Short mmCIF file of N, CA and C in Angstrom, two decimals:
data_model
loop_
_atom_site.label_atom_id
_atom_site.label_comp_id
_atom_site.label_asym_id
_atom_site.label_seq_id
_atom_site.Cartn_x
_atom_site.Cartn_y
_atom_site.Cartn_z
N MET X 1 -4.51 21.60 40.62
CA MET X 1 -3.98 22.33 39.07
C MET X 1 -3.22 21.52 38.69
N LEU X 2 -1.94 21.10 39.17
CA LEU X 2 -0.96 20.52 38.67
C LEU X 2 -1.19 19.64 38.09
N VAL X 3 -1.86 18.54 38.32
CA VAL X 3 -2.21 17.51 38.11
C VAL X 3 -3.10 17.41 36.48
N LYS X 4 -4.05 18.53 37.13
CA LYS X 4 -4.87 18.63 35.58
C LYS X 4 -3.91 19.43 34.53
N LYS X 5 -2.90 19.72 34.59
CA LYS X 5 -1.74 20.29 33.47
C LYS X 5 -1.18 19.16 33.46
N ILE X 6 -0.60 18.17 33.75
CA ILE X 6 -0.08 17.24 33.35
C ILE X 6 -0.84 16.39 32.86
N VAL X 7 -2.18 15.89 33.10
CA VAL X 7 -3.02 15.07 32.25
C VAL X 7 -3.41 15.68 30.90
N ILE X 8 -3.55 17.14 30.68
CA ILE X 8 -3.86 17.67 29.60
C ILE X 8 -2.81 17.57 28.43
N THR X 9 -1.50 17.73 29.08
CA THR X 9 -0.07 18.07 28.41
C THR X 9 -0.14 16.38 27.96
N SER X 10 -0.18 15.33 28.86
CA SER X 10 -0.42 14.01 28.55
C SER X 10 -1.02 13.58 27.43
N ILE X 11 -2.32 13.97 27.83
CA ILE X 11 -3.15 13.55 26.46
C ILE X 11 -2.75 14.38 25.49
N PHE X 12 -2.47 15.41 25.17
CA PHE X 12 -1.96 16.08 23.89
C PHE X 12 -0.93 15.61 23.08
N PHE X 13 0.24 14.97 24.11
CA PHE X 13 1.34 14.67 23.48
C PHE X 13 1.05 13.20 22.95
N SER X 14 0.48 12.39 23.45
CA SER X 14 -0.07 10.95 22.79
C SER X 14 -0.89 11.17 22.12
N LEU X 15 -1.84 12.18 21.64
CA LEU X 15 -2.93 12.31 20.41
C LEU X 15 -1.72 12.47 19.39
N MET X 16 -0.40 13.80 19.42
CA MET X 16 0.30 14.31 18.15
C MET X 16 1.21 13.14 17.89
N ILE X 17 1.46 11.88 19.05
CA ILE X 17 2.22 10.85 18.41
C ILE X 17 1.43 9.75 17.78
N THR X 18 0.53 9.63 18.21
CA THR X 18 -0.67 8.80 17.17
C THR X 18 -0.44 9.46 15.88
N LEU X 19 -1.21 10.57 15.57
CA LEU X 19 -1.51 11.55 14.83
C LEU X 19 -0.21 11.38 13.58
N ALA X 20 1.10 11.40 13.95
CA ALA X 20 2.34 11.52 13.42
C ALA X 20 2.39 9.83 12.67
N LEU X 21 2.27 9.00 13.73
CA LEU X 21 2.53 7.45 13.47
C LEU X 21 1.34 7.13 12.20
N VAL X 22 0.28 7.84 12.18
CA VAL X 22 -0.94 7.48 11.04
C VAL X 22 -0.67 7.81 10.13
N PHE X 23 -0.17 9.21 10.05
CA PHE X 23 0.04 10.21 8.61
C PHE X 23 1.73 10.36 7.99
N ARG X 24 2.26 9.25 8.52
CA ARG X 24 3.63 9.21 8.30
C ARG X 24 4.03 8.72 6.61
N PRO X 25 4.80 9.44 5.99
CA PRO X 25 4.71 8.54 4.73
C PRO X 25 5.08 7.19 4.41
N VAL X 26 4.81 6.35 3.60
CA VAL X 26 5.04 5.08 3.19
C VAL X 26 6.44 5.42 2.93
N PRO X 27 7.71 4.23 3.67
CA PRO X 27 8.90 4.34 2.77
C PRO X 27 9.21 3.83 1.50
N TYR X 28 10.44 4.17 1.03
CA TYR X 28 10.40 3.81 -0.45
C TYR X 28 10.61 2.19 0.19
N ALA X 29 10.46 1.56 -1.08
CA ALA X 29 10.53 0.02 -1.17
C ALA X 29 12.15 -0.08 -1.58
N SER X 30 12.76 -0.98 -0.61
CA SER X 30 13.59 -1.82 -1.16
C SER X 30 13.60 -3.27 -0.82
N PRO X 31 14.52 -4.11 -1.27
CA PRO X 31 14.55 -5.81 -1.26
C PRO X 31 14.75 -5.97 0.21
N GLU X 32 14.94 -5.05 1.29
CA GLU X 32 14.50 -5.32 2.74
C GLU X 32 13.67 -4.80 3.31
N ASN X 33 12.67 -4.63 2.92
CA ASN X 33 11.34 -3.68 3.31
C ASN X 33 9.96 -4.14 2.63
N THR X 34 10.38 -5.19 1.65
CA THR X 34 8.96 -5.63 1.24
C THR X 34 8.90 -7.38 1.42
N MET X 35 7.27 -7.31 1.52
CA MET X 35 7.08 -8.62 1.70
C MET X 35 6.44 -9.43 0.46
N LYS X 36 5.92 -10.56 0.16
CA LYS X 36 5.74 -11.19 -1.17
C LYS X 36 4.48 -11.91 -0.59
N THR X 37 3.67 -11.67 -1.81
CA THR X 37 2.36 -12.38 -1.52
C THR X 37 2.48 -12.86 -3.27
N PHE X 38 1.32 -13.85 -3.35
CA PHE X 38 1.10 -14.49 -4.75
C PHE X 38 -0.08 -15.05 -4.81
N GLY X 39 -0.89 -14.59 -5.71
CA GLY X 39 -2.24 -15.25 -5.95
C GLY X 39 -2.69 -15.14 -7.87
N THR X 40 -4.18 -15.06 -7.65
CA THR X 40 -4.55 -14.60 -8.73
C THR X 40 -5.16 -13.43 -8.99
N ILE X 41 -5.11 -12.50 -10.00
CA ILE X 41 -5.38 -11.26 -10.16
C ILE X 41 -7.44 -11.58 -10.14
N GLU X 42 -7.89 -10.87 -9.49
CA GLU X 42 -9.53 -11.13 -9.35
C GLU X 42 -9.90 -9.82 -10.30
N LYS X 43 -9.26 -8.56 -9.61
CA LYS X 43 -9.96 -6.95 -10.41
C LYS X 43 -8.84 -6.46 -10.80
N VAL X 44 -9.10 -5.51 -11.68
CA VAL X 44 -8.29 -4.28 -11.44
C VAL X 44 -9.07 -2.88 -11.98
N PHE X 45 -8.69 -2.01 -11.07
CA PHE X 45 -9.32 -1.06 -11.34
C PHE X 45 -8.52 0.21 -10.79
N LYS X 46 -9.16 1.50 -11.35
CA LYS X 46 -8.93 2.94 -10.87
C LYS X 46 -8.82 3.28 -9.76
N ALA X 47 -7.76 4.08 -9.13
CA ALA X 47 -7.96 4.72 -7.99
C ALA X 47 -7.43 6.55 -7.89
N GLY X 48 -8.65 6.97 -8.15
CA GLY X 48 -8.34 8.38 -8.62
C GLY X 48 -7.82 8.63 -9.98
N GLU X 49 -6.97 9.49 -10.20
CA GLU X 49 -6.88 9.79 -11.63
C GLU X 49 -5.78 8.82 -11.69
N HIS X 50 -4.62 8.55 -11.47
CA HIS X 50 -3.43 7.67 -11.84
C HIS X 50 -3.30 6.32 -10.95
N GLY X 51 -3.91 5.93 -9.65
CA GLY X 51 -3.69 4.84 -9.01
C GLY X 51 -3.95 3.50 -9.27
N VAL X 52 -3.61 2.85 -9.53
CA VAL X 52 -4.15 1.19 -9.95
C VAL X 52 -4.19 0.49 -8.75
N VAL X 53 -5.41 -0.58 -8.43
CA VAL X 53 -5.29 -1.43 -7.65
C VAL X 53 -5.66 -2.68 -8.15
N PHE X 54 -5.13 -3.84 -7.33
CA PHE X 54 -5.36 -4.71 -7.91
C PHE X 54 -5.99 -5.80 -6.64
N THR X 55 -6.97 -6.52 -7.05
CA THR X 55 -7.38 -7.62 -5.56
C THR X 55 -7.16 -8.92 -6.44
N LEU X 56 -7.36 -9.60 -5.06
CA LEU X 56 -6.84 -10.92 -5.30
C LEU X 56 -7.84 -11.81 -5.29
N GLU X 57 -7.62 -13.06 -5.84
CA GLU X 57 -9.12 -14.00 -5.63
C GLU X 57 -8.81 -14.59 -3.99
N GLY X 58 -9.72 -14.58 -3.30
CA GLY X 58 -9.89 -15.13 -1.40
C GLY X 58 -9.16 -14.37 -1.04
N ASP X 59 -8.82 -13.03 -1.29
CA ASP X 59 -7.88 -12.09 -0.53
C ASP X 59 -8.28 -11.01 -0.39
N ASP X 60 -8.88 -10.28 0.77
CA ASP X 60 -9.79 -9.22 1.06
C ASP X 60 -8.59 -7.82 1.06
N ARG X 61 -7.68 -8.01 0.82
CA ARG X 61 -6.41 -7.01 0.74
C ARG X 61 -6.80 -6.27 -0.42
N LEU X 62 -6.33 -4.92 -0.56
CA LEU X 62 -6.10 -3.91 -1.66
C LEU X 62 -4.98 -3.75 -2.17
N PHE X 63 -4.05 -4.23 -3.28
CA PHE X 63 -3.12 -4.09 -3.40
C PHE X 63 -2.98 -2.75 -4.42
N TYR X 64 -2.24 -1.68 -3.91
CA TYR X 64 -2.20 -0.35 -4.42
C TYR X 64 -0.62 -0.04 -5.46
N ILE X 65 -0.94 0.65 -6.23
CA ILE X 65 0.56 1.42 -6.94
C ILE X 65 0.15 2.81 -7.60
N ASP X 66 0.75 3.58 -6.29
CA ASP X 66 0.61 5.01 -6.21
C ASP X 66 1.32 5.81 -7.65
N GLN X 67 0.32 6.22 -8.50
CA GLN X 67 0.85 7.10 -9.31
C GLN X 67 1.26 6.00 -10.60
N GLY X 68 0.66 4.95 -10.71
CA GLY X 68 1.01 3.26 -11.36
C GLY X 68 1.32 3.93 -13.08
N LEU X 69 -0.33 4.89 -13.99
CA LEU X 69 -0.47 5.66 -14.74
C LEU X 69 0.70 6.47 -15.24
N LYS X 70 1.20 7.17 -14.50
CA LYS X 70 2.21 7.87 -14.85
C LYS X 70 3.82 7.23 -15.05
N ARG X 71 3.51 6.07 -14.47
CA ARG X 71 4.80 5.47 -14.53
C ARG X 71 4.95 4.28 -15.51
N GLY X 72 4.14 4.51 -16.51
CA GLY X 72 4.20 3.79 -17.66
C GLY X 72 3.39 2.54 -17.80
N LEU X 73 2.13 2.43 -16.68
CA LEU X 73 1.44 1.45 -16.82
C LEU X 73 -0.11 1.55 -17.53
N HIS X 74 -0.37 1.08 -18.30
CA HIS X 74 -1.46 1.20 -19.34
C HIS X 74 -3.07 0.27 -18.41
N PHE X 75 -3.89 1.41 -18.07
CA PHE X 75 -5.08 0.93 -17.55
C PHE X 75 -5.66 -0.04 -18.69
N THR X 76 -6.19 0.23 -19.44
CA THR X 76 -6.97 -1.05 -20.36
C THR X 76 -6.31 -2.18 -20.62
N SER X 77 -4.66 -1.84 -21.04
CA SER X 77 -4.20 -3.35 -20.69
C SER X 77 -4.20 -4.36 -19.77
N LEU X 78 -4.31 -3.35 -18.68
CA LEU X 78 -3.89 -4.40 -17.50
C LEU X 78 -4.99 -4.79 -16.90
N GLN X 79 -6.33 -4.04 -17.41
CA GLN X 79 -7.56 -4.50 -17.03
C GLN X 79 -7.74 -5.82 -17.90
N GLU X 80 -7.92 -5.39 -19.05
CA GLU X 80 -8.00 -7.04 -20.02
C GLU X 80 -7.21 -8.08 -19.65
N GLU X 81 -5.90 -8.12 -19.50
CA GLU X 81 -5.04 -8.95 -19.62
C GLU X 81 -4.58 -9.78 -18.70
N LEU X 82 -4.69 -8.79 -17.35
CA LEU X 82 -4.80 -9.31 -15.84
C LEU X 82 -5.04 -10.12 -15.46
N PRO X 83 -6.81 -10.00 -15.13
CA PRO X 83 -7.66 -10.78 -14.35
C PRO X 83 -7.70 -12.00 -14.54
N GLY X 84 -7.43 -13.15 -13.51
CA GLY X 84 -7.11 -14.50 -13.93
C GLY X 84 -5.87 -15.01 -14.14
N LYS X 85 -4.65 -13.99 -14.04
CA LYS X 85 -3.45 -14.71 -14.18
C LYS X 85 -2.94 -14.33 -12.82
N SER X 86 -1.56 -15.33 -12.56
CA SER X 86 -1.15 -15.53 -11.59
C SER X 86 0.20 -14.79 -11.47
N VAL X 87 0.32 -13.78 -10.25
CA VAL X 87 1.05 -13.50 -10.43
C VAL X 87 1.81 -12.94 -9.01
N ASP X 88 3.00 -12.10 -8.63
CA ASP X 88 3.75 -12.39 -7.41
C ASP X 88 3.71 -11.06 -7.21
N ILE X 89 3.19 -10.39 -5.88
CA ILE X 89 3.12 -9.00 -5.18
C ILE X 89 3.96 -8.87 -4.30
N TYR X 90 5.07 -7.89 -4.63
CA TYR X 90 5.89 -7.36 -3.23
C TYR X 90 4.95 -6.03 -2.70
N TYR X 91 5.04 -5.91 -1.43
CA TYR X 91 4.29 -4.56 -0.73
C TYR X 91 5.05 -4.16 -0.02
N VAL X 92 5.24 -3.10 0.22
CA VAL X 92 6.34 -2.46 1.48
C VAL X 92 5.52 -2.83 2.62
N LYS X 93 6.79 -2.96 3.55
CA LYS X 93 6.52 -3.61 5.34
C LYS X 93 6.18 -2.18 5.75
N TYR X 94 5.14 -1.85 6.70
CA TYR X 94 4.32 -0.66 7.03
C TYR X 94 3.65 -0.66 7.78
N TRP X 95 3.35 -0.19 8.99
CA TRP X 95 2.70 -0.49 10.01
C TRP X 95 2.29 1.37 10.44
N THR X 96 0.55 1.16 10.79
CA THR X 96 0.22 2.33 11.44
C THR X 96 -0.72 2.17 12.40
N PRO X 97 -0.77 2.50 13.14
CA PRO X 97 -1.92 2.17 14.19
C PRO X 97 -3.73 2.04 13.69
N ILE X 98 -3.75 2.36 11.98
CA ILE X 98 -5.04 2.37 11.59
C ILE X 98 -5.45 0.71 10.56
N ASP X 99 -4.02 0.44 10.39
CA ASP X 99 -3.76 -1.22 10.18
C ASP X 99 -5.05 -1.58 10.33
N PRO X 100 -5.40 -2.13 11.25
CA PRO X 100 -6.43 -3.52 11.07
C PRO X 100 -7.72 -2.80 10.87
N LEU X 101 -8.01 -1.81 10.55
CA LEU X 101 -9.22 -1.06 9.94
C LEU X 101 -8.55 -1.05 8.11
N SER X 102 -7.63 -0.54 7.89
CA SER X 102 -7.17 -0.64 6.02
C SER X 102 -6.58 -1.70 6.04
N LYS X 103 -7.10 -2.10 4.36
CA LYS X 103 -6.68 -3.20 4.00
C LYS X 103 -5.78 -3.13 2.58
N VAL X 104 -5.19 -1.89 2.56
CA VAL X 104 -4.61 -1.39 1.57
C VAL X 104 -3.02 -1.40 1.86
N LYS X 105 -2.26 -2.17 0.61
CA LYS X 105 -0.76 -2.21 0.85
C LYS X 105 -0.19 -1.45 -0.56
N HIS X 106 0.49 -0.85 0.05
CA HIS X 106 1.15 -0.32 -1.59
C HIS X 106 2.11 -1.56 -2.16
N ILE X 107 2.24 -1.39 -3.58
CA ILE X 107 2.81 -2.36 -4.26
C ILE X 107 4.29 -1.58 -4.99
N SER X 108 5.44 -2.51 -4.28
CA SER X 108 6.57 -1.87 -5.00
C SER X 108 7.03 -2.88 -6.19
N LYS X 109 6.71 -4.35 -6.09
CA LYS X 109 6.50 -5.07 -7.53
C LYS X 109 5.60 -5.59 -7.79
N VAL X 110 5.68 -6.07 -9.16
CA VAL X 110 4.63 -7.13 -9.49
C VAL X 110 5.14 -8.00 -10.82
N ASN X 111 5.27 -9.07 -10.51
CA ASN X 111 5.86 -9.98 -11.38
C ASN X 111 4.99 -10.90 -11.97
N MET X 112 5.02 -11.60 -13.53
CA MET X 112 3.66 -12.62 -14.07
C MET X 112 4.64 -13.58 -14.44
N ASN X 113 5.09 -14.75 -14.15
CA ASN X 113 5.74 -15.62 -14.88
C ASN X 113 6.99 -15.02 -15.08
N SER X 114 7.79 -14.47 -13.85
CA SER X 114 8.99 -14.31 -13.91
C SER X 114 9.25 -12.85 -14.91
N ILE X 115 8.22 -12.74 -15.20
CA ILE X 115 8.74 -10.99 -15.86
C ILE X 115 8.04 -10.01 -14.96
N THR X 116 8.62 -8.87 -14.90
CA THR X 116 8.78 -8.19 -13.84
C THR X 116 7.47 -6.92 -14.62
N LEU X 117 6.26 -6.51 -14.16
CA LEU X 117 5.33 -5.70 -14.86
C LEU X 117 5.74 -4.49 -14.09
N TYR X 118 5.90 -4.17 -13.32
CA TYR X 118 5.92 -2.77 -12.68
C TYR X 118 7.52 -3.08 -11.23
N SER X 119 7.93 -2.09 -10.87
CA SER X 119 8.72 -2.21 -10.17
C SER X 119 9.29 -0.98 -9.57
N ALA X 120 9.34 -0.52 -8.30
CA ALA X 120 9.72 0.59 -7.57
C ALA X 120 10.89 0.54 -6.39
N ILE X 121 11.10 -0.77 -6.66
CA ILE X 121 12.21 -1.19 -5.73
C ILE X 121 13.69 -0.45 -6.36
N LYS X 122 14.08 0.56 -5.01
CA LYS X 122 15.41 1.03 -5.37
C LYS X 122 16.54 0.46 -5.30
#
């Protein structure tokens, strides 16, 4: 009986720890916790009401700006001007147990020709 309680308790705590890791919030962007990638914008599309997503040519990841349209970005101008342009994208270094399944990276900064189009780095 004692072994059964230990096993059930262990499973419960393991599940709680896994859920906490999966659903923890994305940390705030800073120069120390970002990674850089570069490429050519293939597509720009909306995600939800205020989110913006970029795809790069030859890259299967999605680069996401949370609340980007509330932060001064204009979707129609992004959609018309960015496809085919080379950009540097900085995204937050962040890991969860579902990362192998999820290809979404949270953008902290976007540069095009040394001009910053968007930045959330503190």
